[in-house]
Amino acid sequence: MPTKLTLISHALCPYVQRAAIVLDEKNVPFDRIMIDLADKPDWFRTASPLGKVPLLKLGDGRYLFESAPIVEFLDETQPGRLHPEDPADRARHRAYVEFASQILNGIGALYNARDDTGFYAAGEAVRAKFRHLEGELDPTGPFFAGRPFSLVDAAYAPVFRYFDVFDGFADLGTFDTLDRVMAWRTSLSARPSVQKAVSKDYPKLLTVFLQKRGSWMSHLLDLRSREKALQAAH
Ligand SMILES: N[C@@H](CCC(=O)N[C@@H](CS)C(=O)NCC(=O)O)C(=O)O
């Protein structure tokens, strides 16, 4: 590619993280531009047909949109394949990337639930998906398909990152008894490309985002911070 790639981003977006992880796994230098999704600039509206991040700006000025085609493009154009060779395996991997997107929708339902009933129902729906994954993971690990890190791993690392923050104020039990999923989560969180995909203030930014939802999760966060304040006062 003639010149540097640019990843059009948002600090909290899990789909942006997929592209950032793949770029880093392939040692591709790239620039990053953050977009305020509450106040989208005109050039972004023009470049992004769905008005969403990520976008990948190529060296020739063209923009790619949608995380799945973006990471597939990177996989095809940059050395070090992150997709399996066998077409059926590849199709399965693509399906599990979509499965990760469905879990992200479930996480959205969880943090937007208005009351405890909706919250626990959304939590159970997310857990059911991880229960399914427990049977799909390579038993030897450390990643989805065993030793090689793949595009599927890049899709799940941002999913697990939500729980690193949720764990600070709620015991959801999402991964209880799901030993392979937990081991996968741990391996992904130790991966340098995963760590570098967000800024250091990600947990704080996500916490503020969750506090503002006016949801049951916001209420749990509020309870936790009151508890902490009380403990600090004693
Ligand atoms: N299917 C898209 C989903 C991307 C997406 O949902 N991006 C969100 C942020 S995480 C967004 O840009 N939302 C802005 C909006 O909908 O206005 C992909 O895989 O790239």
Tab-separated table of N, CA and C in Angstrom, residues 7 9-22 32 37 53-54 67-68 71 97 100-101 103-105 107-108 111 151-162 197-198 202 206 209:
chain	number	residue	atom	x	y	z
A	7	LEU	N	-7.469	4.570	10.633
A	7	LEU	CA	-8.656	3.924	11.196
A	7	LEU	C	-9.526	5.000	11.838
A	9	SER	N	-12.277	6.039	14.163
A	9	SER	CA	-12.554	5.296	15.396
A	9	SER	C	-13.502	6.014	16.340
A	10	HIS	N	-13.890	5.279	17.366
A	10	HIS	CA	-14.523	5.862	18.555
A	10	HIS	C	-13.923	5.119	19.747
A	11	ALA	N	-13.685	5.852	20.839
A	11	ALA	CA	-12.933	5.292	21.973
A	11	ALA	C	-13.536	4.009	22.534
A	12	LEU	N	-14.859	3.852	22.453
A	12	LEU	CA	-15.494	2.697	23.099
A	12	LEU	C	-15.957	1.622	22.122
A	13	CYS	N	-15.844	1.873	20.821
A	13	CYS	CA	-16.502	0.971	19.861
A	13	CYS	C	-15.798	-0.395	19.746
A	14	PRO	N	-16.521	-1.478	20.031
A	14	PRO	CA	-15.907	-2.814	19.948
A	14	PRO	C	-15.583	-3.238	18.510
A	15	TYR	N	-16.321	-2.680	17.540
A	15	TYR	CA	-16.064	-3.044	16.137
A	15	TYR	C	-14.776	-2.371	15.652
A	16	VAL	N	-14.539	-1.159	16.125
A	16	VAL	CA	-13.272	-0.479	15.823
A	16	VAL	C	-12.107	-1.294	16.385
A	17	GLN	N	-12.295	-1.816	17.594
A	17	GLN	CA	-11.217	-2.593	18.230
A	17	GLN	C	-10.834	-3.810	17.392
A	18	ARG	N	-11.819	-4.429	16.724
A	18	ARG	CA	-11.489	-5.590	15.882
A	18	ARG	C	-10.441	-5.190	14.840
A	19	ALA	N	-10.676	-4.054	14.190
A	19	ALA	CA	-9.750	-3.606	13.136
A	19	ALA	C	-8.401	-3.219	13.736
A	20	ALA	N	-8.426	-2.531	14.899
A	20	ALA	CA	-7.168	-2.106	15.531
A	20	ALA	C	-6.331	-3.333	15.918
A	21	ILE	N	-6.997	-4.361	16.413
A	21	ILE	CA	-6.283	-5.585	16.821
A	21	ILE	C	-5.644	-6.255	15.604
A	22	VAL	N	-6.403	-6.343	14.520
A	22	VAL	CA	-5.879	-7.002	13.314
A	22	VAL	C	-4.705	-6.194	12.736
A	32	ARG	N	-4.946	7.035	13.656
A	32	ARG	CA	-6.291	6.861	14.204
A	32	ARG	C	-6.958	8.221	14.359
A	37	LEU	N	-19.492	10.598	17.908
A	37	LEU	CA	-20.669	10.027	17.225
A	37	LEU	C	-21.940	10.813	17.537
A	53	VAL	N	-18.709	3.961	12.721
A	53	VAL	CA	-17.303	3.558	12.761
A	53	VAL	C	-17.293	2.050	12.923
A	54	PRO	N	-16.246	1.345	12.510
A	54	PRO	CA	-15.016	1.874	11.920
A	54	PRO	C	-15.153	2.160	10.427
A	67	SER	N	-16.840	-3.422	9.811
A	67	SER	CA	-15.649	-4.078	10.356
A	67	SER	C	-15.319	-5.405	9.667
A	68	ALA	N	-16.340	-6.192	9.284
A	68	ALA	CA	-16.026	-7.521	8.709
A	68	ALA	C	-15.258	-7.394	7.385
A	71	VAL	N	-11.618	-6.085	8.130
A	71	VAL	CA	-10.605	-7.029	8.621
A	71	VAL	C	-10.279	-8.092	7.560
A	97	VAL	N	-17.725	-14.868	14.070
A	97	VAL	CA	-17.532	-13.415	14.170
A	97	VAL	C	-18.918	-12.762	14.263
A	100	ALA	N	-20.292	-13.127	17.636
A	100	ALA	CA	-19.756	-12.107	18.562
A	100	ALA	C	-20.570	-10.816	18.449
A	101	SER	N	-20.966	-10.468	17.226
A	101	SER	CA	-21.774	-9.247	17.048
A	101	SER	C	-23.119	-9.408	17.749
A	103	ILE	N	-23.614	-11.208	20.398
A	103	ILE	CA	-23.364	-11.049	21.846
A	103	ILE	C	-23.268	-9.555	22.189
A	104	LEU	N	-22.640	-8.788	21.295
A	104	LEU	CA	-22.554	-7.342	21.554
A	104	LEU	C	-23.960	-6.735	21.639
A	105	ASN	N	-24.872	-7.193	20.768
A	105	ASN	CA	-26.261	-6.708	20.870
A	105	ASN	C	-26.855	-7.091	22.228
A	107	ILE	N	-25.184	-7.523	24.978
A	107	ILE	CA	-24.565	-6.669	26.011
A	107	ILE	C	-25.262	-5.303	26.022
A	108	GLY	N	-25.616	-4.819	24.836
A	108	GLY	CA	-26.376	-3.561	24.746
A	108	GLY	C	-27.714	-3.701	25.485
A	111	TYR	N	-26.973	-3.546	29.279
A	111	TYR	CA	-26.704	-2.250	29.919
A	111	TYR	C	-27.823	-1.234	29.709
A	151	LEU	N	-9.066	-14.158	13.255
A	151	LEU	CA	-10.005	-13.030	13.229
A	151	LEU	C	-11.127	-13.216	14.252
A	152	VAL	N	-11.455	-14.459	14.561
A	152	VAL	CA	-12.486	-14.710	15.579
A	152	VAL	C	-12.011	-14.154	16.928
A	153	ASP	N	-10.759	-14.378	17.250
A	153	ASP	CA	-10.221	-13.867	18.514
A	153	ASP	C	-10.288	-12.338	18.567
A	154	ALA	N	-10.011	-11.714	17.411
A	154	ALA	CA	-10.064	-10.242	17.368
A	154	ALA	C	-11.484	-9.742	17.602
A	155	ALA	N	-12.482	-10.570	17.265
A	155	ALA	CA	-13.879	-10.158	17.469
A	155	ALA	C	-14.321	-10.338	18.920
A	156	TYR	N	-13.757	-11.326	19.615
A	156	TYR	CA	-14.214	-11.611	20.992
A	156	TYR	C	-13.474	-10.812	22.063
A	157	ALA	N	-12.238	-10.401	21.777
A	157	ALA	CA	-11.493	-9.660	22.802
A	157	ALA	C	-12.263	-8.408	23.257
A	158	PRO	N	-12.842	-7.638	22.328
A	158	PRO	CA	-13.611	-6.461	22.779
A	158	PRO	C	-14.892	-6.832	23.523
A	159	VAL	N	-15.431	-8.016	23.253
A	159	VAL	CA	-16.618	-8.485	23.985
A	159	VAL	C	-16.239	-8.710	25.450
A	160	PHE	N	-15.137	-9.438	25.668
A	160	PHE	CA	-14.710	-9.723	27.044
A	160	PHE	C	-14.339	-8.446	27.798
A	161	ARG	N	-13.841	-7.470	27.068
A	161	ARG	CA	-13.397	-6.228	27.730
A	161	ARG	C	-14.541	-5.560	28.508
A	162	TYR	N	-15.774	-5.674	27.995
A	162	TYR	CA	-16.911	-5.115	28.748
A	162	TYR	C	-16.984	-5.715	30.150
A	197	ALA	N	-5.491	-1.923	21.777
A	197	ALA	CA	-6.613	-1.514	20.913
A	197	ALA	C	-7.449	-0.384	21.498
A	198	VAL	N	-7.317	-0.160	22.813
A	198	VAL	CA	-8.041	0.959	23.444
A	198	VAL	C	-7.050	1.803	24.245
A	202	TYR	N	-9.987	3.774	28.887
A	202	TYR	CA	-11.191	3.043	28.445
A	202	TYR	C	-12.120	2.661	29.615
A	206	LEU	N	-15.918	3.976	29.728
A	206	LEU	CA	-17.058	3.050	29.669
A	206	LEU	C	-17.935	3.224	30.913
A	209	PHE	N	-20.070	6.220	30.471
A	209	PHE	CA	-21.105	5.880	29.480
A	209	PHE	C	-22.233	5.080	30.152
